[in-house]
């Protein structure tokens, strides 16, 4: 059921929601959160479709905020609020309100959204594109317990990661981080199968893919080893190679949804690492609403502290360009983000053997590793 409201108010929108629920025979509100999507007209359809698909797992009231730019100076001084109210089959398993803001009211979107929030329910704000520099201090972001951005949608994704690191607040997250959850889980599981010391690592993928950068930063932050960021032809993230005291570990995905996991002394095995739709990424983020400390630690490690490698051409990491060299190290604690087992989506904690010091040490591995201040500044090599 769909109801169009022109030049309306938040009060009238709430009344239209109640009337629509009664009309379809579901007067009770059975939703668990409010999802606010801040987007433009061009990306509204895809964002709303992803939200509706995610609502099958998380029934929610979805509020889509679209700020319309008036053409003339006189129109920009006039405020108007148009809305679409959708319930039933038109809104997934929850309710949808699409609000279009014109004129001065576009600068005060929080005053429109606040009366529409579900009472006593968490609020999540998602910017599919054009996220603010500081989501936590954005007027709409300040209403939320969880703020979701997507660095991959930015014009300069790597610069976007730097901005996210500078302005991080507990509750911030990014879909570029969510995309590598299966990779993190697979690598942690692989290290659980061997008793070894990780010496260095290399991550290969597209040059301007923020997910590749985040995975490299996560490895450097958690393992306290030098990690090289390699550039391949893609698509996306292609390969992770860990050089360990017992031999190399390689997770390689050339294309499609299957990857090859290679461990020394064990048969190669095919593992599922498909590229997930935005709706699946969003549903994962909605499973946990507590701060993701693992993401925060990896993000703050810094893109510029990764070692560089030249263009490999094939993405396999073969040849001289695949040699692992010094990049940098981090001294962060290796604990994973907190949260209940049912809500957590972070990768499992790495085994103690991986976090321990070099062979023959007294067990205080961090004391024998160079600190970030002792490491030279290393820039990534430009592709040849």
Short mmCIF file of C-alpha atoms in Angstrom, two decimals, residues 200-202 204 228 241 308-309 317-326:
data_model
loop_
_atom_site.label_atom_id
_atom_site.label_comp_id
_atom_site.label_asym_id
_atom_site.label_seq_id
_atom_site.Cartn_x
_atom_site.Cartn_y
_atom_site.Cartn_z
CA UNK A 200 55.32 -10.88 6.88
CA UNK A 201 52.30 -10.56 4.62
CA UNK A 202 51.16 -9.23 1.27
CA UNK A 204 46.90 -7.79 -3.60
CA UNK A 228 52.84 -5.03 1.69
CA UNK A 241 49.94 -14.28 1.18
CA UNK A 308 54.27 -0.86 -1.55
CA UNK A 309 54.76 -3.25 -4.44
CA UNK A 317 51.87 -12.17 -6.82
CA UNK A 318 54.47 -14.11 -8.83
CA UNK A 319 57.92 -12.88 -9.82
CA UNK A 320 60.11 -10.25 -8.26
CA UNK A 321 57.16 -7.96 -7.53
CA UNK A 322 55.78 -10.55 -5.12
CA UNK A 323 58.78 -10.57 -2.78
CA UNK A 324 57.76 -9.54 0.71
CA UNK A 325 59.73 -6.58 2.06
CA UNK A 326 59.52 -4.29 5.06
#
